Short mmCIF file of C-alpha atoms in Angstrom, two decimals:
data_model
loop_
_atom_site.label_atom_id
_atom_site.label_comp_id
_atom_site.label_asym_id
_atom_site.label_seq_id
_atom_site.Cartn_x
_atom_site.Cartn_y
_atom_site.Cartn_z
CA MET A 1 -0.13 0.15 0.15
CA THR A 2 1.32 3.51 -0.79
CA SER A 3 2.22 5.48 1.65
CA GLY A 4 -0.68 8.33 0.03
CA THR A 5 -3.37 5.43 0.07
CA ILE A 6 -2.31 5.18 3.28
CA ALA A 7 -2.71 9.47 4.36
CA ALA A 8 -6.07 9.30 2.19
CA ARG A 9 -7.66 6.40 4.21
CA THR A 10 -6.62 8.31 7.14
CA GLU A 11 -8.05 11.89 6.44
CA LYS A 12 -11.34 9.54 5.86
CA ARG A 13 -11.30 7.47 8.59
CA LYS A 14 -10.71 11.43 10.55
CA ALA A 15 -13.97 12.42 8.62
CA ARG A 16 -16.27 9.65 9.90
CA GLY A 17 -15.33 9.12 13.17
CA LYS A 18 -15.50 12.83 14.38
CA GLU A 19 -17.50 14.16 17.46
CA LYS A 20 -18.51 10.23 17.89
CA GLY A 21 -19.68 9.48 22.29
CA ILE A 22 -16.75 8.85 24.05
CA MET A 23 -17.25 7.72 27.62
CA LEU A 24 -13.94 7.10 29.46
CA LYS A 25 -14.33 4.85 32.48
CA GLU A 26 -11.63 6.06 35.47
CA ILE A 27 -8.60 3.99 35.65
CA SER A 28 -6.99 4.36 39.51
CA PRO A 29 -3.73 6.38 38.64
CA SER A 30 -1.50 3.23 39.81
CA ARG A 31 -2.87 0.81 37.03
CA LEU A 32 -1.73 3.44 34.79
CA SER A 33 1.24 4.86 36.42
CA ARG A 34 2.21 0.74 35.47
CA GLY A 35 1.51 0.82 31.83
CA GLU A 36 5.37 1.41 30.86
CA GLU A 37 5.81 -2.50 32.40
CA MET A 38 3.12 -3.66 30.61
CA ASN A 39 2.55 -6.35 27.50
CA PRO A 40 0.81 -5.19 24.22
CA GLU A 41 -1.49 -7.71 25.25
CA ALA A 42 -2.43 -6.22 28.79
CA ALA A 43 -2.45 -2.43 27.79
CA LEU A 44 -4.67 -2.98 25.20
CA GLU A 45 -7.12 -4.58 28.06
CA LEU A 46 -6.30 -1.37 30.00
CA ILE A 47 -7.26 0.47 27.09
CA CYS A 48 -10.54 -1.94 26.83
CA GLU A 49 -11.22 -0.88 30.71
CA CYS A 50 -10.51 3.00 30.05
CA PHE A 51 -13.84 2.23 27.48
CA GLY A 52 -15.92 0.24 29.51
CA ILE A 53 -15.35 -3.43 28.80
CA ASP A 54 -13.71 -5.35 31.18
CA PRO A 55 -11.70 -8.21 28.84
CA GLU A 56 -12.64 -10.64 32.41
CA LYS A 57 -17.06 -10.29 31.90
CA ASP A 58 -17.24 -9.21 28.45
CA ARG A 59 -14.68 -11.41 26.80
CA LEU A 60 -16.19 -11.68 23.63
CA ALA A 61 -15.98 -7.27 23.57
CA TYR A 62 -12.45 -7.67 24.60
CA GLU A 63 -11.49 -10.15 21.32
CA ILE A 64 -13.94 -8.76 19.14
CA PHE A 65 -11.43 -5.70 19.81
CA LYS A 66 -7.70 -7.39 19.68
CA GLU A 67 -9.31 -8.62 16.14
CA ILE A 68 -9.75 -5.56 14.94
CA VAL A 69 -6.15 -4.05 16.83
CA GLU A 70 -3.95 -7.23 15.46
CA ALA A 71 -5.60 -6.95 11.84
CA GLN A 72 -4.65 -3.17 11.37
CA LYS A 73 -1.26 -3.87 11.81
CA ASP A 74 -1.15 -5.76 8.50
CA GLU A 75 -3.09 -2.15 7.27
CA ARG A 76 -5.71 -3.93 6.58
CA GLY A 77 -9.39 -4.13 8.13
CA VAL A 78 -11.24 -6.91 9.10
CA ARG A 79 -14.74 -7.98 8.26
CA THR A 80 -17.56 -9.57 10.80
CA ILE A 81 -17.89 -12.75 9.79
CA GLU A 82 -13.79 -13.43 10.02
CA ILE A 83 -14.04 -12.27 13.60
CA THR A 84 -17.52 -14.64 13.69
CA LYS A 85 -15.53 -17.73 12.58
CA LYS A 86 -12.41 -16.75 15.06
CA VAL A 87 -14.62 -16.33 18.11
CA HIS A 88 -17.48 -18.34 17.23
CA VAL A 89 -20.77 -15.91 17.77
CA THR A 90 -23.11 -14.80 15.05
CA GLN A 91 -22.51 -11.95 12.79
CA ALA A 92 -25.40 -9.93 14.76
CA ALA A 93 -22.98 -10.22 17.79
CA VAL A 94 -20.22 -9.16 16.29
CA VAL A 95 -21.77 -6.03 14.56
CA TYR A 96 -23.40 -4.49 18.15
CA HIS A 97 -20.17 -4.03 19.37
CA MET A 98 -18.71 -2.73 16.31
CA ASN A 99 -21.42 -0.59 16.64
CA ILE A 100 -19.92 0.36 19.76
CA PHE A 101 -16.98 0.78 18.90
CA MET A 102 -17.65 3.44 16.34
CA ARG A 103 -20.09 4.78 18.34
CA GLU A 104 -17.28 5.88 21.11
CA GLY A 105 -15.43 6.64 18.50
CA LEU A 106 -13.19 4.36 18.08
CA ILE A 107 -13.45 2.57 14.55
CA VAL A 108 -14.27 3.36 11.65
CA LYS A 109 -16.45 0.69 8.71
CA GLU A 110 -14.37 1.31 5.69
CA GLY A 111 -17.11 -0.49 3.28
CA ARG A 112 -17.04 -4.09 4.36
CA GLU A 113 -14.52 -3.46 6.86
CA TYR A 114 -13.49 -2.11 9.93
CA HIS A 115 -10.26 -0.28 11.27
CA LEU A 116 -9.26 1.28 13.65
CA ARG A 117 -9.96 4.70 13.68
CA GLY A 118 -6.55 6.10 12.77
CA ARG A 119 -3.22 4.17 11.15
CA THR A 120 -2.16 3.40 14.41
CA MET A 121 -3.09 2.52 18.56
CA ASP A 122 -1.55 6.09 19.36
CA GLN A 123 -2.90 7.87 16.35
CA THR A 124 -6.73 6.81 16.89
CA PHE A 125 -6.04 8.45 20.99
CA ASP A 126 -4.81 11.27 19.64
CA GLU A 127 -7.77 11.83 17.23
CA LEU A 128 -10.05 10.90 20.51
CA GLU A 129 -7.80 13.66 22.12
CA GLN A 130 -8.50 16.35 19.90
CA ASP A 131 -12.66 15.08 19.76
CA LEU A 132 -12.31 15.83 23.45
CA ILE A 133 -10.82 19.64 22.65
CA ARG A 134 -13.35 20.43 20.09
CA ARG A 135 -15.76 19.38 22.23
CA MET A 136 -14.61 21.23 25.42
CA ARG A 137 -14.59 23.97 22.80
CA ARG A 138 -17.81 24.37 21.81
CA MET A 139 -19.32 23.67 26.11
CA ARG A 140 -17.16 26.78 26.57
CA GLU A 141 -18.65 29.05 24.26
CA PHE A 142 -22.21 27.61 25.35
CA ALA A 143 -20.55 28.24 29.16
CA LYS A 144 -19.15 31.86 27.73
CA ARG A 145 -23.14 32.59 26.41
CA ILE A 146 -24.99 31.95 29.48
CA ASP A 147 -22.78 33.60 31.65
CA GLU A 148 -23.36 37.03 28.88
CA GLU A 149 -27.29 36.13 29.12
CA PHE A 150 -27.79 34.72 33.25
CA PHE A 151 -24.88 36.97 34.60
CA GLY A 152 -24.28 40.27 32.41
CA PHE A 153 -20.63 39.24 31.90
#
């Protein structure tokens, strides 16, 4: 795949993934500080926990997300049918979780394939961070309007 194609796909993903609902769960600071010592699997589990996916209680959601991340390593997407065969669940169950990941802004759908929103996990989180910054700026604008209207500031 050429770098131009990768860049074009990344831009499309950014456009599709903007303004998704990011619901981050708080994880204890001691667990986050161990992040440098974690192997990639443990780090992925922690990321899932931050998004409310407990890898122990919701193993299916974790396995689906892991499949997406692993496919991204090879710069390819993953189809729901591939996941259904690997994890032995219905396609409806896979689509259900994919929709949640899309709503959270973690993944995007291109044709029949699902990809991380960014080219890498780091780029995906950079885009999520930018979403949060844009949202906060917009909320501050609303706050200023409220201050002007109610308090005359």
